[in-house]
Amino acid sequence: MKIVSPAPDADLPLTERIARAMPELTRAQQRMAAFVLDNTFRAATMRIDEFAEAVGVSIATVNRFSRALGFDGYPQCRAAMVRGFEATLAPIENLRSSKAQVTSVGDLIANSLTQAIQNLEWTRRALDAGTCERAVEAILGARRIYILGLGASGYLAGLLHHGLDPYCENVQAVVGAGGSTHAARQLFKLREDDLVIALGFPRYVIDTVTLCRRLRARNVPMLVITDSPTSPLAPLGAITLFVRATRRIGSNSESSVLAMIDALCEAVAQQAQHSVERTTELTDFLLPWLDVTTAAAAKPGPGNRAATDDKPNPPAKVKKDSAI
């Protein structure tokens, strides 16, 4: 009589399910098991027909494989593959869902802009006045400021550096060709009177989290800009600013983060001592590289017609006996 093994525990990891079932799997099923183990992330993104084609089996064989692992069918098996990759896979699933819908380009752009507005409104409502005050005070009181952003946040870090540089004596962006180890070498020099501004959003870069944990252990003050209290960076900052950056297609939206950067730099400019003098001197120094003639010609002045006035002046009446 054939002995039937008990059904696997519902919470059993997929790898352990495969290990337990492997001796009883057919050759085709073992080939599928090997594919899943070697390409778990890729397999998790596949529909049943895509998975069957990738392994070279039929859809029915894929369902039998799923049942051999103790699942009711492929949807449950795929859900187990996805487990742990939810945040990483979300942009892929959102894009897949969006492509299945018939939507005009104009509507797509309008929907994206609407979501950006919603992100900004959520961020504005979630602002805490005390936290904002402490963030600006920390920036203006720091001996040195290092801005840490890796991945897409590296571009945002560069813009934050650009915005703070006129008002702070020593600001550096920890990005560049040296990678994470070079960033670690730079950050190693920081002390308790310095400040690190760390930016991190889904999908979080592990190196950013690792560097911030090391800095926290060394008591280096950190201002964290991230998306939510569940972010791995959120508990690491002495000060944390939350920016909603959700995006229907893609891991996150940079527009609301950039708006927060602009707002933070504006607050620093308002509170910094001698900011007017510094800005004036900087502008004077940059004049050789600025196209001031075009700007002056475009700006309406006294006696010039405003650009918004779409009613032309009536033509001047010419007397018949006037000289031409």
mmCIF file of C-alpha atoms in Angstrom:
data_model
loop_
_atom_site.group_PDB
_atom_site.id
_atom_site.type_symbol
_atom_site.label_atom_id
_atom_site.label_comp_id
_atom_site.label_asym_id
_atom_site.label_seq_id
_atom_site.Cartn_x
_atom_site.Cartn_y
_atom_site.Cartn_z
ATOM 1 C CA MET A 1 0.000 0.000 0.000
ATOM 2 C CA LYS A 2 1.340 3.459 -0.955
ATOM 3 C CA ILE A 3 2.038 5.718 1.998
ATOM 4 C CA VAL A 4 0.685 9.225 1.507
ATOM 5 C CA SER A 5 2.809 11.895 3.152
ATOM 6 C CA PRO A 6 0.945 14.433 5.277
ATOM 7 C CA ALA A 7 0.083 17.766 3.687
ATOM 8 C CA PRO A 8 2.817 20.356 4.197
ATOM 9 C CA ASP A 9 2.366 23.014 6.839
ATOM 10 C CA ALA A 10 0.701 26.080 5.307
ATOM 11 C CA ASP A 11 3.522 28.295 6.642
ATOM 12 C CA LEU A 12 6.313 26.024 5.450
ATOM 13 C CA PRO A 13 8.834 27.904 3.252
ATOM 14 C CA LEU A 14 8.705 27.036 -0.430
ATOM 15 C CA THR A 15 12.291 25.778 -0.429
ATOM 16 C CA GLU A 16 11.499 23.294 2.341
ATOM 17 C CA ARG A 17 8.349 22.141 0.548
ATOM 18 C CA ILE A 18 10.466 21.426 -2.520
ATOM 19 C CA ALA A 19 13.137 19.634 -0.468
ATOM 20 C CA ARG A 20 10.554 17.352 1.163
ATOM 21 C CA ALA A 21 8.740 16.589 -2.086
ATOM 22 C CA MET A 22 11.815 16.178 -4.304
ATOM 23 C CA PRO A 23 12.224 12.358 -3.920
ATOM 24 C CA GLU A 24 8.674 11.763 -5.184
ATOM 25 C CA LEU A 25 8.660 14.332 -8.012
ATOM 26 C CA THR A 26 8.738 13.253 -11.657
ATOM 27 C CA ARG A 27 11.625 14.333 -13.876
ATOM 28 C CA ALA A 28 9.580 17.184 -15.320
ATOM 29 C CA GLN A 29 8.554 18.287 -11.833
ATOM 30 C CA GLN A 30 12.160 18.112 -10.635
ATOM 31 C CA ARG A 31 13.120 20.324 -13.575
ATOM 32 C CA MET A 32 10.471 22.837 -12.482
ATOM 33 C CA ALA A 33 11.681 22.639 -8.883
ATOM 34 C CA ALA A 34 15.250 23.365 -9.980
ATOM 35 C CA PHE A 35 14.047 26.329 -12.052
ATOM 36 C CA VAL A 36 12.155 27.774 -9.065
ATOM 37 C CA LEU A 37 15.132 27.343 -6.724
ATOM 38 C CA ASP A 38 17.554 28.937 -9.183
ATOM 39 C CA ASN A 39 15.200 31.708 -10.373
ATOM 40 C CA THR A 40 12.763 32.367 -7.526
ATOM 41 C CA PHE A 41 12.374 36.067 -8.279
ATOM 42 C CA ARG A 42 11.939 35.494 -12.013
ATOM 43 C CA ALA A 43 9.452 32.658 -11.442
ATOM 44 C CA ALA A 44 7.444 34.826 -9.059
ATOM 45 C CA THR A 45 6.833 37.340 -11.858
ATOM 46 C CA MET A 46 5.497 34.741 -14.312
ATOM 47 C CA ARG A 47 1.958 33.800 -15.229
ATOM 48 C CA ILE A 48 1.294 30.072 -15.438
ATOM 49 C CA ASP A 49 1.658 30.025 -19.234
ATOM 50 C CA GLU A 50 4.964 31.946 -19.034
ATOM 51 C CA PHE A 51 6.286 29.551 -16.386
ATOM 52 C CA ALA A 52 5.255 26.512 -18.445
ATOM 53 C CA GLU A 53 6.957 27.902 -21.553
ATOM 54 C CA ALA A 54 10.145 28.778 -19.648
ATOM 55 C CA VAL A 55 10.499 25.243 -18.296
ATOM 56 C CA GLY A 56 9.196 23.489 -21.415
ATOM 57 C CA VAL A 57 6.137 21.763 -19.936
ATOM 58 C CA SER A 58 2.374 22.017 -20.245
ATOM 59 C CA ILE A 59 0.114 24.144 -18.069
ATOM 60 C CA ALA A 60 -1.434 20.954 -16.676
ATOM 61 C CA THR A 61 2.034 19.764 -15.613
ATOM 62 C CA VAL A 62 2.616 23.052 -13.786
ATOM 63 C CA ASN A 63 -0.627 22.577 -11.854
ATOM 64 C CA ARG A 64 0.338 18.997 -10.962
ATOM 65 C CA PHE A 65 3.713 20.290 -9.744
ATOM 66 C CA SER A 66 1.954 22.851 -7.554
ATOM 67 C CA ARG A 67 -0.290 20.177 -6.043
ATOM 68 C CA ALA A 68 2.727 17.922 -5.444
ATOM 69 C CA LEU A 69 4.122 20.699 -3.234
ATOM 70 C CA GLY A 70 0.897 20.813 -1.235
ATOM 71 C CA PHE A 71 -0.775 23.779 -2.939
ATOM 72 C CA ASP A 72 -4.275 23.841 -4.391
ATOM 73 C CA GLY A 73 -2.913 25.128 -7.689
ATOM 74 C CA TYR A 74 -0.421 27.452 -9.342
ATOM 75 C CA PRO A 75 -1.882 30.718 -7.921
ATOM 76 C CA GLN A 76 -1.138 29.519 -4.379
ATOM 77 C CA CYS A 77 2.298 28.261 -5.428
ATOM 78 C CA ARG A 78 3.122 31.605 -7.043
ATOM 79 C CA ALA A 79 1.953 33.430 -3.913
ATOM 80 C CA ALA A 80 4.533 31.431 -1.954
ATOM 81 C CA MET A 81 7.232 32.434 -4.461
ATOM 82 C CA VAL A 82 6.242 36.082 -4.086
ATOM 83 C CA ARG A 83 6.472 35.973 -0.288
ATOM 84 C CA GLY A 84 9.329 38.241 0.741
ATOM 85 C CA PHE A 85 9.423 39.921 -2.666
ATOM 86 C CA GLU A 86 6.130 41.832 -2.311
ATOM 87 C CA ALA A 87 7.631 45.321 -2.240
ATOM 88 C CA THR A 88 10.127 44.468 -4.964
ATOM 89 C CA LEU A 89 7.505 42.939 -7.238
ATOM 90 C CA ALA A 90 4.836 45.596 -6.707
ATOM 91 C CA PRO A 91 6.037 47.875 -9.561
ATOM 92 C CA ILE A 92 6.125 44.915 -11.959
ATOM 93 C CA GLU A 93 2.618 43.802 -11.026
ATOM 94 C CA ASN A 94 1.314 47.360 -11.250
ATOM 95 C CA LEU A 95 2.816 47.790 -14.708
ATOM 96 C CA ARG A 96 1.397 44.448 -15.838
ATOM 97 C CA SER A 97 -2.058 45.481 -14.598
ATOM 98 C CA SER A 98 -1.796 48.909 -16.227
ATOM 99 C CA LYS A 99 -0.815 47.473 -19.612
ATOM 100 C CA ALA A 100 -3.884 45.234 -19.500
ATOM 101 C CA GLN A 101 -6.129 48.310 -19.362
ATOM 102 C CA VAL A 102 -7.015 50.421 -22.380
ATOM 103 C CA THR A 103 -6.068 53.972 -21.382
ATOM 104 C CA SER A 104 -5.111 56.970 -23.483
ATOM 105 C CA VAL A 105 -1.702 58.584 -23.087
ATOM 106 C CA GLY A 106 -3.369 61.804 -21.966
ATOM 107 C CA ASP A 107 -5.218 59.986 -19.181
ATOM 108 C CA LEU A 108 -2.041 58.200 -18.105
ATOM 109 C CA ILE A 109 -0.179 61.489 -17.731
ATOM 110 C CA ALA A 110 -3.128 63.162 -15.985
ATOM 111 C CA ASN A 111 -3.447 60.237 -13.546
ATOM 112 C CA SER A 112 0.263 60.382 -12.781
ATOM 113 C CA LEU A 113 0.061 64.114 -12.051
ATOM 114 C CA THR A 114 -3.002 63.556 -9.861
ATOM 115 C CA GLN A 115 -1.110 60.980 -7.837
ATOM 116 C CA ALA A 116 1.800 63.408 -7.427
ATOM 117 C CA ILE A 117 -0.635 66.021 -6.085
ATOM 118 C CA GLN A 118 -2.094 63.468 -3.656
ATOM 119 C CA ASN A 119 1.403 62.557 -2.454
ATOM 120 C CA LEU A 120 2.191 66.220 -1.817
ATOM 121 C CA GLU A 121 -1.078 66.813 0.023
ATOM 122 C CA TRP A 122 -0.520 63.776 2.263
ATOM 123 C CA THR A 123 3.037 64.937 2.972
ATOM 124 C CA ARG A 124 1.871 68.455 3.803
ATOM 125 C CA ARG A 125 -0.800 67.205 6.209
ATOM 126 C CA ALA A 126 1.662 64.864 7.924
ATOM 127 C CA LEU A 127 4.215 67.613 8.603
ATOM 128 C CA ASP A 128 5.100 68.201 12.229
ATOM 129 C CA ALA A 129 6.165 71.789 12.940
ATOM 130 C CA GLY A 130 8.538 70.786 15.733
ATOM 131 C CA THR A 131 10.284 68.206 13.575
ATOM 132 C CA CYS A 132 10.715 70.751 10.782
ATOM 133 C CA GLU A 133 12.254 73.243 13.229
ATOM 134 C CA ARG A 134 14.692 70.650 14.544
ATOM 135 C CA ALA A 135 15.654 69.598 11.017
ATOM 136 C CA VAL A 136 16.569 73.152 10.003
ATOM 137 C CA GLU A 137 18.397 73.777 13.290
ATOM 138 C CA ALA A 138 20.408 70.574 12.826
ATOM 139 C CA ILE A 139 21.422 71.602 9.307
ATOM 140 C CA LEU A 140 22.473 75.115 10.314
ATOM 141 C CA GLY A 141 24.233 73.921 13.474
ATOM 142 C CA ALA A 142 26.297 71.132 11.933
ATOM 143 C CA ARG A 143 30.043 71.509 11.428
ATOM 144 C CA ARG A 144 29.914 69.314 8.327
ATOM 145 C CA ILE A 145 26.955 67.881 6.406
ATOM 146 C CA TYR A 146 27.161 64.686 4.386
ATOM 147 C CA ILE A 147 24.177 63.774 2.217
ATOM 148 C CA LEU A 148 23.765 60.038 1.695
ATOM 149 C CA GLY A 149 21.654 58.695 -1.142
ATOM 150 C CA LEU A 150 22.261 55.604 -3.239
ATOM 151 C CA GLY A 151 20.389 54.323 -6.266
ATOM 152 C CA ALA A 152 17.741 56.764 -7.480
ATOM 153 C CA SER A 153 18.159 58.686 -4.216
ATOM 154 C CA GLY A 154 21.661 59.598 -5.361
ATOM 155 C CA TYR A 155 20.191 62.066 -7.850
ATOM 156 C CA LEU A 156 17.997 63.563 -5.132
ATOM 157 C CA ALA A 157 21.017 63.802 -2.837
ATOM 158 C CA GLY A 158 22.791 65.844 -5.504
ATOM 159 C CA LEU A 159 19.877 68.283 -5.731
ATOM 160 C CA LEU A 160 19.734 68.616 -1.941
ATOM 161 C CA HIS A 161 23.472 69.329 -1.918
ATOM 162 C CA HIS A 162 22.957 71.974 -4.612
ATOM 163 C CA GLY A 163 20.185 73.641 -2.603
ATOM 164 C CA LEU A 164 22.001 73.696 0.750
ATOM 165 C CA ASP A 165 25.467 74.595 -0.487
ATOM 166 C CA PRO A 166 24.981 78.405 -0.648
ATOM 167 C CA TYR A 167 23.948 78.560 3.025
ATOM 168 C CA CYS A 168 26.191 75.943 4.681
ATOM 169 C CA GLU A 169 29.976 76.072 4.927
ATOM 170 C CA ASN A 170 30.690 72.386 4.372
ATOM 171 C CA VAL A 171 28.181 70.216 2.489
ATOM 172 C CA GLN A 172 29.095 67.087 0.553
ATOM 173 C CA ALA A 173 27.031 64.502 -1.316
ATOM 174 C CA VAL A 174 28.207 60.959 -0.676
ATOM 175 C CA VAL A 175 27.709 59.675 -4.216
ATOM 176 C CA GLY A 176 30.099 58.915 -7.015
ATOM 177 C CA ALA A 177 32.190 56.293 -8.716
ATOM 178 C CA GLY A 178 33.667 54.881 -5.515
ATOM 179 C CA GLY A 179 30.490 53.060 -4.529
ATOM 180 C CA SER A 180 29.406 52.119 -1.027
ATOM 181 C CA THR A 181 32.887 51.380 0.320
ATOM 182 C CA HIS A 182 34.036 54.859 -0.709
ATOM 183 C CA ALA A 183 30.966 56.299 1.014
ATOM 184 C CA ALA A 184 31.872 54.354 4.153
ATOM 185 C CA ARG A 185 35.413 55.785 4.069
ATOM 186 C CA GLN A 186 34.003 59.316 3.870
ATOM 187 C CA LEU A 187 31.408 58.794 6.587
ATOM 188 C CA PHE A 188 33.945 57.181 8.924
ATOM 189 C CA LYS A 189 35.423 60.651 9.587
ATOM 190 C CA LEU A 190 32.210 62.124 10.997
ATOM 191 C CA ARG A 191 31.713 63.027 14.639
ATOM 192 C CA GLU A 192 28.871 64.043 16.940
ATOM 193 C CA ASP A 193 28.972 67.673 15.786
ATOM 194 C CA ASP A 194 28.464 66.654 12.143
ATOM 195 C CA LEU A 195 25.227 65.676 10.399
ATOM 196 C CA VAL A 196 24.267 63.019 7.876
ATOM 197 C CA ILE A 197 21.129 63.531 5.805
ATOM 198 C CA ALA A 198 20.064 60.100 4.544
ATOM 199 C CA LEU A 199 17.500 59.587 1.792
ATOM 200 C CA GLY A 200 15.890 56.206 1.209
ATOM 201 C CA PHE A 201 12.669 55.091 -0.455
ATOM 202 C CA PRO A 202 11.233 51.811 -1.771
ATOM 203 C CA ARG A 203 12.856 49.766 -2.989
ATOM 204 C CA TYR A 204 15.358 50.498 -0.194
ATOM 205 C CA VAL A 205 19.053 50.100 -1.007
ATOM 206 C CA ILE A 206 20.615 47.753 1.539
ATOM 207 C CA ASP A 207 23.905 49.675 1.552
ATOM 208 C CA THR A 208 22.111 52.860 2.657
ATOM 209 C CA VAL A 209 20.535 51.017 5.591
ATOM 210 C CA THR A 210 23.843 49.369 6.512
ATOM 211 C CA LEU A 211 25.747 52.668 6.457
ATOM 212 C CA CYS A 212 23.091 54.377 8.571
ATOM 213 C CA ARG A 213 23.193 51.602 11.165
ATOM 214 C CA ARG A 214 26.963 51.946 11.397
ATOM 215 C CA LEU A 215 26.654 55.712 11.791
ATOM 216 C CA ARG A 216 24.033 55.360 14.513
ATOM 217 C CA ALA A 217 26.370 53.021 16.404
ATOM 218 C CA ARG A 218 29.009 55.778 16.254
ATOM 219 C CA ASN A 219 26.509 58.391 17.564
ATOM 220 C CA VAL A 220 26.640 60.461 14.372
ATOM 221 C CA PRO A 221 23.455 62.593 14.184
ATOM 222 C CA MET A 222 21.205 61.726 11.253
ATOM 223 C CA LEU A 223 18.329 63.481 9.544
ATOM 224 C CA VAL A 224 16.402 60.817 7.640
ATOM 225 C CA ILE A 225 14.071 61.573 4.736
ATOM 226 C CA THR A 226 11.998 58.495 3.933
ATOM 227 C CA ASP A 227 8.476 57.389 3.094
ATOM 228 C CA SER A 228 6.895 55.872 6.216
ATOM 229 C CA PRO A 229 7.466 54.685 9.804
ATOM 230 C CA THR A 230 7.862 51.139 8.439
ATOM 231 C CA SER A 231 10.936 52.167 6.431
ATOM 232 C CA PRO A 232 14.130 50.481 7.699
ATOM 233 C CA LEU A 233 15.688 53.961 7.882
ATOM 234 C CA ALA A 234 12.934 55.528 10.010
ATOM 235 C CA PRO A 235 14.141 54.341 13.452
ATOM 236 C CA LEU A 236 17.766 55.212 12.685
ATOM 237 C CA GLY A 237 17.358 58.973 12.432
ATOM 238 C CA ALA A 238 17.513 61.424 15.318
ATOM 239 C CA ILE A 239 15.112 63.442 13.144
ATOM 240 C CA THR A 240 12.877 61.900 10.492
ATOM 241 C CA LEU A 241 10.838 63.624 7.790
ATOM 242 C CA PHE A 242 8.226 61.493 6.047
ATOM 243 C CA VAL A 243 7.399 62.023 2.376
ATOM 244 C CA ARG A 244 4.717 60.013 0.643
ATOM 245 C CA ALA A 245 6.189 58.782 -2.638
ATOM 246 C CA THR A 246 3.725 56.175 -3.904
ATOM 247 C CA ARG A 247 3.463 55.560 -7.606
ATOM 248 C CA ARG A 248 1.027 53.368 -9.489
ATOM 249 C CA ILE A 249 3.676 52.278 -11.972
ATOM 250 C CA GLY A 250 7.171 52.146 -10.517
ATOM 251 C CA SER A 251 8.643 51.664 -7.070
ATOM 252 C CA ASN A 252 8.213 55.285 -5.984
ATOM 253 C CA SER A 253 7.753 58.828 -7.228
ATOM 254 C CA GLU A 254 10.572 61.340 -6.859
ATOM 255 C CA SER A 255 8.384 64.421 -7.408
ATOM 256 C CA SER A 256 7.156 64.729 -3.815
ATOM 257 C CA VAL A 257 10.660 64.062 -2.462
ATOM 258 C CA LEU A 258 12.021 66.836 -4.652
ATOM 259 C CA ALA A 259 9.284 69.149 -3.373
ATOM 260 C CA MET A 260 10.346 68.378 0.214
ATOM 261 C CA ILE A 261 13.973 69.081 -0.726
ATOM 262 C CA ASP A 262 12.964 72.443 -2.203
ATOM 263 C CA ALA A 263 10.926 73.287 0.897
ATOM 264 C CA LEU A 264 13.734 72.290 3.259
ATOM 265 C CA CYS A 265 16.299 74.357 1.347
ATOM 266 C CA GLU A 266 13.949 77.351 1.342
ATOM 267 C CA ALA A 267 13.494 77.073 5.118
ATOM 268 C CA VAL A 268 17.269 76.895 5.582
ATOM 269 C CA ALA A 269 17.726 79.975 3.382
ATOM 270 C CA GLN A 270 15.162 81.868 5.461
ATOM 271 C CA GLN A 271 16.786 80.936 8.776
ATOM 272 C CA ALA A 272 20.467 81.129 7.832
ATOM 273 C CA GLN A 273 22.457 84.130 8.995
ATOM 274 C CA HIS A 274 23.745 86.425 6.255
ATOM 275 C CA SER A 275 21.855 84.418 3.603
ATOM 276 C CA VAL A 276 21.025 87.560 1.616
ATOM 277 C CA GLU A 277 24.653 88.680 1.563
ATOM 278 C CA ARG A 278 25.901 85.204 0.635
ATOM 279 C CA THR A 279 23.349 84.851 -2.161
ATOM 280 C CA THR A 280 24.242 88.296 -3.490
ATOM 281 C CA GLU A 281 27.964 87.502 -3.500
ATOM 282 C CA LEU A 282 27.363 84.125 -5.134
ATOM 283 C CA THR A 283 25.182 85.644 -7.849
ATOM 284 C CA ASP A 284 27.775 88.338 -8.526
ATOM 285 C CA PHE A 285 30.481 85.678 -8.825
ATOM 286 C CA LEU A 286 28.354 83.622 -11.236
ATOM 287 C CA LEU A 287 27.395 86.531 -13.494
ATOM 288 C CA PRO A 288 29.880 85.633 -16.278
ATOM 289 C CA TRP A 289 28.063 82.309 -16.701
ATOM 290 C CA LEU A 290 24.490 83.668 -16.537
ATOM 291 C CA ASP A 291 22.450 84.862 -19.521
ATOM 292 C CA VAL A 292 21.109 88.033 -17.925
ATOM 293 C CA THR A 293 20.281 89.810 -21.205
ATOM 294 C CA THR A 294 17.575 87.320 -22.186
ATOM 295 C CA ALA A 295 16.032 87.419 -18.719
ATOM 296 C CA ALA A 296 15.997 91.212 -18.701
ATOM 297 C CA ALA A 297 14.355 91.400 -22.127
ATOM 298 C CA ALA A 298 11.664 88.903 -21.135
ATOM 299 C CA LYS A 299 10.787 90.622 -17.868
ATOM 300 C CA PRO A 300 7.996 93.230 -18.131
ATOM 301 C CA GLY A 301 9.088 96.584 -16.817
ATOM 302 C CA PRO A 302 7.400 99.928 -16.229
ATOM 303 C CA GLY A 303 5.793 101.016 -19.486
ATOM 304 C CA ASN A 304 6.168 97.525 -21.023
ATOM 305 C CA ARG A 305 3.111 95.471 -21.933
ATOM 306 C CA ALA A 306 2.431 92.591 -19.541
ATOM 307 C CA ALA A 307 2.695 89.171 -21.134
ATOM 308 C CA THR A 308 -0.783 88.240 -19.919
ATOM 309 C CA ASP A 309 -2.458 91.181 -21.636
ATOM 310 C CA ASP A 310 -3.855 89.711 -24.820
ATOM 311 C CA LYS A 311 -5.607 92.882 -25.982
ATOM 312 C CA PRO A 312 -3.371 94.749 -28.431
ATOM 313 C CA ASN A 313 -3.180 98.510 -28.327
ATOM 314 C CA PRO A 314 -5.193 100.161 -31.089
ATOM 315 C CA PRO A 315 -3.004 101.467 -33.921
ATOM 316 C CA ALA A 316 -2.094 105.120 -33.660
ATOM 317 C CA LYS A 317 -4.139 107.375 -35.903
ATOM 318 C CA VAL A 318 -2.039 109.127 -38.537
ATOM 319 C CA LYS A 319 -3.108 112.568 -39.724
ATOM 320 C CA LYS A 320 -3.410 112.991 -43.451
ATOM 321 C CA ASP A 321 -0.969 115.886 -43.505
ATOM 322 C CA SER A 322 1.637 114.126 -41.375
ATOM 323 C CA ALA A 323 5.083 113.596 -42.797
ATOM 324 C CA ILE A 324 5.947 109.985 -43.444
#
